[in-house]
Each structure stands twice: as structure tokens, then as C-alpha cells.
XYZ file of C-alpha atoms in Angstrom:
298
model
C -19.650 4.543 11.036
C -20.180 6.720 7.366
C -23.376 4.956 6.484
C -21.966 7.123 3.121
C -18.919 4.655 2.786
C -20.938 1.473 3.627
C -23.434 2.075 0.738
C -19.426 2.423 -1.598
C -17.924 -0.414 -0.730
C -21.612 -2.502 -0.881
C -20.811 -2.115 -4.410
C -17.958 -2.074 -4.285
C -18.383 -5.898 -3.254
C -21.507 -6.003 -5.969
C -20.023 -4.225 -9.067
C -16.951 -6.275 -9.590
C -16.384 -10.207 -10.771
C -13.807 -11.536 -8.093
C -10.665 -13.511 -8.981
C -10.853 -16.549 -9.261
C -7.450 -17.352 -9.187
C -3.602 -16.013 -8.789
C -2.704 -13.422 -11.448
C 0.967 -15.580 -12.834
C 1.610 -15.685 -9.279
C 4.527 -18.395 -9.915
C 6.967 -15.782 -11.017
C 6.072 -13.968 -8.388
C 7.707 -16.129 -5.768
C 11.292 -16.406 -4.934
C 12.934 -20.222 -6.184
C 11.455 -19.049 -9.810
C 14.332 -20.147 -11.912
C 15.635 -19.610 -9.215
C 15.258 -15.988 -8.022
C 17.642 -14.346 -10.575
C 15.481 -12.915 -12.129
C 13.889 -10.892 -8.928
C 17.149 -10.177 -8.035
C 17.629 -8.523 -11.810
C 14.692 -6.370 -11.858
C 15.535 -5.938 -8.097
C 18.952 -4.416 -9.478
C 17.102 -2.677 -12.332
C 14.714 -0.899 -10.746
C 16.616 -0.377 -7.337
C 19.451 1.771 -9.147
C 16.400 3.335 -11.557
C 15.064 5.016 -8.053
C 18.111 6.049 -6.725
C 19.189 7.888 -9.859
C 16.149 9.365 -10.107
C 15.362 10.312 -6.524
C 19.083 10.483 -5.573
C 20.947 11.755 -8.322
C 17.845 13.530 -10.697
C 16.096 15.067 -7.856
C 16.314 16.045 -4.500
C 15.578 13.768 -1.502
C 15.068 14.269 2.253
C 13.671 11.871 4.439
C 12.819 12.628 8.903
C 13.399 9.505 10.414
C 14.118 7.163 8.531
C 16.505 4.443 11.010
C 12.865 3.936 11.796
C 11.976 2.934 8.534
C 15.262 1.370 8.087
C 14.957 -1.037 11.158
C 12.161 -2.209 10.155
C 12.812 -3.895 7.052
C 16.281 -5.050 8.043
C 16.395 -5.958 12.389
C 12.134 -6.125 13.170
C 11.045 -10.058 14.863
C 11.581 -12.969 13.108
C 8.665 -13.482 11.714
C 7.386 -10.655 12.778
C 5.099 -8.427 9.258
C 5.811 -5.586 8.538
C 3.288 -2.903 6.733
C 3.694 0.801 5.604
C 1.335 2.906 4.228
C 1.409 6.029 2.277
C -0.174 8.543 0.333
C -0.265 8.174 -3.333
C 0.112 11.109 -5.676
C 2.230 9.619 -8.985
C 2.060 7.083 -10.337
C 6.260 6.829 -9.408
C 5.722 6.246 -6.043
C 6.360 3.597 -5.722
C 9.935 1.908 -6.493
C 10.716 5.402 -6.014
C 10.366 6.199 -2.909
C 12.754 3.631 -2.205
C 15.388 5.823 -3.980
C 16.831 7.858 -0.903
C 19.526 7.420 -0.460
C 20.904 5.091 2.207
C 18.102 2.564 1.554
C 18.294 -1.138 0.728
C 16.453 -1.096 -2.945
C 18.428 -3.755 -5.332
C 17.679 -6.106 -1.865
C 15.256 -8.303 -3.156
C 15.541 -9.967 0.209
C 14.404 -6.878 1.916
C 11.973 -5.754 -0.442
C 8.861 -5.140 0.306
C 6.028 -6.508 -1.330
C 2.809 -4.166 -2.730
C -0.612 -3.852 -3.540
C -0.765 -2.851 -7.241
C -3.966 -1.578 -9.789
C -3.811 -5.355 -11.925
C -6.055 -3.707 -14.299
C -3.421 -0.888 -15.496
C 0.115 -3.018 -14.244
C -0.732 -5.742 -14.352
C -2.436 -5.658 -18.692
C -0.217 -8.197 -20.817
C 1.180 -11.772 -19.787
C 4.208 -9.313 -20.573
C 3.557 -6.293 -17.543
C 2.417 -9.425 -15.419
C 4.684 -10.982 -15.433
C 7.557 -8.150 -14.913
C 5.296 -6.669 -11.954
C 5.092 -10.747 -10.605
C 8.603 -10.326 -10.271
C 9.057 -6.164 -8.777
C 6.961 -8.424 -5.523
C 3.868 -7.054 -6.855
C 0.131 -7.994 -6.385
C -2.381 -7.821 -8.490
C -5.193 -6.449 -6.348
C -8.652 -5.615 -8.210
C -9.840 -2.115 -7.690
C -13.768 -2.802 -6.286
C -12.804 -6.098 -6.199
C -14.002 -6.290 -1.910
C -11.370 -6.928 0.732
C -11.707 -11.358 0.099
C -10.751 -11.472 -3.309
C -7.695 -13.648 -4.206
C -5.349 -12.121 -4.402
C -6.192 -10.165 -1.084
C -5.935 -13.375 0.853
C -2.198 -14.095 -1.615
C -1.210 -10.782 0.431
C -2.656 -11.528 3.745
C 0.180 -15.263 2.884
C 2.995 -13.043 3.315
C 1.833 -11.111 5.936
C 1.469 -14.604 7.610
C 5.051 -15.678 6.885
C 6.750 -12.235 8.851
C 6.385 -10.587 4.864
C 7.523 -6.188 4.595
C 3.820 -5.566 2.796
C 3.237 -1.775 1.009
C -0.786 -0.143 0.626
C -2.089 2.630 -0.334
C -4.848 2.626 1.410
C -6.606 5.578 -0.728
C -6.558 4.009 -3.329
C -6.753 6.370 -6.065
C -3.717 8.492 -7.062
C -4.517 12.016 -6.427
C -2.953 15.405 -6.759
C -4.319 17.621 -4.393
C -2.856 19.226 -1.693
C -5.410 18.218 0.422
C -6.650 16.077 3.368
C -5.796 12.300 3.411
C -8.582 10.291 2.227
C -11.036 8.400 3.166
C -9.474 4.680 2.821
C -10.275 1.208 1.572
C -10.771 -1.498 4.122
C -9.011 -3.627 2.873
C -5.553 -2.454 4.847
C -7.450 -3.393 7.999
C -9.323 -6.425 7.564
C -5.019 -7.126 6.967
C -4.521 -5.936 10.137
C -7.329 -7.603 12.096
C -7.038 -11.321 9.780
C -2.769 -11.734 10.734
C -2.129 -14.132 12.285
C 0.087 -12.412 13.891
C 0.023 -8.608 14.350
C 2.012 -6.281 12.219
C 3.739 -3.988 12.428
C 1.955 -1.025 10.793
C 3.766 1.637 10.255
C 2.821 5.545 7.918
C 4.301 7.120 5.871
C 3.964 10.619 4.102
C 5.676 11.913 0.931
C 6.299 15.360 -1.405
C 7.480 16.259 -4.392
C 6.406 13.008 -6.748
C 3.272 14.952 -8.857
C 6.142 17.643 -9.671
C 8.831 14.546 -10.840
C 5.344 12.966 -12.230
C 2.898 15.202 -12.934
C -0.987 13.735 -14.485
C -0.925 16.152 -17.400
C 0.954 20.303 -16.247
C 2.717 21.965 -17.910
C 2.131 19.419 -20.970
C -1.490 18.883 -21.137
C -1.013 15.376 -19.875
C 1.445 13.120 -18.199
C 5.214 13.853 -19.493
C 6.719 10.692 -20.932
C 10.497 10.886 -18.764
C 9.999 12.276 -15.201
C 11.315 15.447 -14.744
C 14.566 16.046 -13.022
C 15.498 19.024 -10.236
C 12.732 18.430 -7.533
C 12.351 18.544 -4.703
C 10.605 15.880 -3.345
C 10.650 15.261 1.449
C 9.285 11.890 2.516
C 8.018 11.766 6.556
C 8.547 8.171 7.893
C 6.379 8.096 11.164
C 6.491 6.537 13.741
C 4.390 2.488 14.476
C 0.362 2.739 15.019
C -0.089 1.404 18.139
C -3.733 -0.870 17.952
C -5.832 -1.893 20.567
C -7.154 -5.033 19.247
C -8.722 -7.048 21.995
C -10.191 -3.724 22.730
C -11.989 -2.422 19.606
C -13.218 -5.763 18.606
C -14.983 -5.552 21.739
C -16.514 -2.175 21.055
C -16.941 -3.436 17.274
C -19.214 -6.168 18.740
C -20.915 -3.716 20.935
C -21.160 -0.925 19.363
C -22.614 -2.051 15.821
C -25.583 -0.546 14.885
C -26.054 -0.955 10.528
C -27.667 -4.137 8.980
C -24.770 -5.333 6.569
C -24.855 -7.243 3.567
C -21.719 -7.387 1.607
C -21.404 -11.135 1.834
C -18.360 -11.031 3.496
C -17.413 -14.737 6.024
C -17.285 -14.747 9.155
C -14.297 -14.905 10.344
C -12.063 -17.644 12.427
C -12.964 -15.206 15.618
C -16.205 -15.329 14.551
C -16.776 -11.417 13.673
C -20.039 -11.611 11.906
C -19.744 -8.658 9.257
C -21.505 -6.176 11.124
C -18.589 -5.847 14.313
C -16.042 -6.556 10.855
C -17.193 -3.413 8.844
C -17.692 -1.467 12.316
C -13.765 -2.269 13.411
C -12.325 -1.897 10.135
C -13.863 1.036 9.665
C -12.309 2.306 12.935
C -8.638 0.660 12.177
C -9.193 2.283 9.891
C -9.456 6.099 10.549
C -7.224 6.096 13.107
C -4.834 5.480 10.420
C -6.180 8.613 8.428
C -5.514 10.267 11.129
C -1.659 9.195 11.615
C -1.236 9.270 8.117
C -2.953 13.082 8.537
C -0.021 13.838 11.690
C 1.590 13.898 9.104
C 0.273 15.791 5.970
C 0.460 18.743 8.229
C 4.237 18.143 9.540
C 5.146 18.683 5.391
C 2.183 20.936 4.583
C 5.420 24.034 5.340
C 7.664 22.923 2.435
C 8.950 24.882 -0.343
C 7.472 23.711 -3.600
C 9.554 24.132 -6.621
């Protein structure tokens, strides 16, 4: 295990206060006002995503059928986790705006982890993102913060959850950064093992650049850009074997304050296990990045 990663995660655990409640969770309920606000939000944002990704820009998708099948037809009760790189503030929802994707269907739409300090800064934005099936996450708040427990509950109902496991927007053309352990913890703690699908995309950094060409982020998304989305295949995890290996190979004494899991994994075993799972996810994402590495850029 990377000792630097362990120290960074420990610092994050103690640097931020944990959430003691779930911010405006009621607005995210499918029964809130009969589900009408959620349907309106998905119709509006889905339509905008289609316009930006499929009409004002050019989007190509490799292996879309795998994603579409898992969103529409995976076995009942089986949760889905999609993971992708994070290259702009518009990755979600634009990534779901490609032709043929049911981006306006609130029943099929993903739940997504969203930064609390960006998306949930006031009551209006909190309500808007909540009806859009966003779960606020305190960056650095740790894998056992209350909103991560909320995400786990969604998975336990068989929901689809999208995660940006790098935890930060990066527009550098560089290898996938080391992943936060939150995704791995959800995979391990879920009652039913989730299907985990990696996705890599390019082009949104040109649609919404962080700085260039104006010295700052543009007020509106740019047009006539090429977007490419590469959907991988589900990642296979042999969790029983990985648990056994983590139990026998742990080599660090940790002090993050994590509780023992219901199946008896102590803190040291968890850190080893989550690190191994995260490395496997990162390898899968990096393989997809290599497939799209020679695209012509606009």
C-alpha cells in the first residue's frame, strides 16, 4: 500500500468535520411532490445535454450498447456503479447526452456524487441538484461520512450510481490520478456486489475549459468540438479472495477511526482491500485512456 496515500487519507479524515445529517434528502425522494420536480429537471437537463453533446458538438461513443444494456436491463436489484475520469464541470450531465441514451428518463437516470462545496452552497442550488438525483459529498470528509452512507443505501436498492473516483477536475492530458477509496468502500459494503463499469471520455475539456482561451472559464459551453466516449466492460472483482489477501498481507498500522465492517474487516484490512480494488479500477480506466490517446483534437 502507498504510505503517502494512507497519510493523505488520514489527514483528510481529520481535517474536515463529518456531516451529521443529510442535506435536503427529502427533495431527492421519488415521492417528493409526486416525482414531478424530478421529471421536469431530467426533461430540462436531459434536453440541454442532448443539444450540447449531440447537436452543437460532435459526440462519438465506443461500445455504447454495454452501458445501455446495464442501465435498462441489468438483473433486478443488482446495483450499477459507473466510474469515469473528470475533465470539466459539465462532464455530468453532458456525458449522458449522446444519441440513443435515455437522458430525459428520471427513472433510469443515475445518482451521482457531487461536491457539496460547489453544488450545494445554498437552498436553491441544493434543491435543484437534489431533484436531479445528486448526493452531496464533503470532499475530504471520509468514506464513512453520512452522505456516503446515503449512497450505499441507494446501491442497496439496486440503483445506478456514477462516481468520479479521482475526486478532482483535471484537464491535463495525463494518466489517471490515484483514486480515492470511497468507490472501493461502496463496492465492499454493498449488500449485493455492484456491477462496476469504467468509462473514459475526451473533449469536454474543450467544451468547458477551465481557463483558455479567455484566461478564465467561459460563461457558456463552447461549440463545434469533438467528444469521444469510450465505454469499457464490467470489471471483475474476486472479493472473497481479495478479502483473504488483505487480511493476510496488511502491513500498516492505521488510525483513521473507521469502524469494523459487519463481516469483520478491521481498519487495517479495509485500507489494504480498498487500495487493491482502487488500483484495479484505475488500471481499467487507464486502459480505456490508452484506447483514446491518439484521437484527433479540435
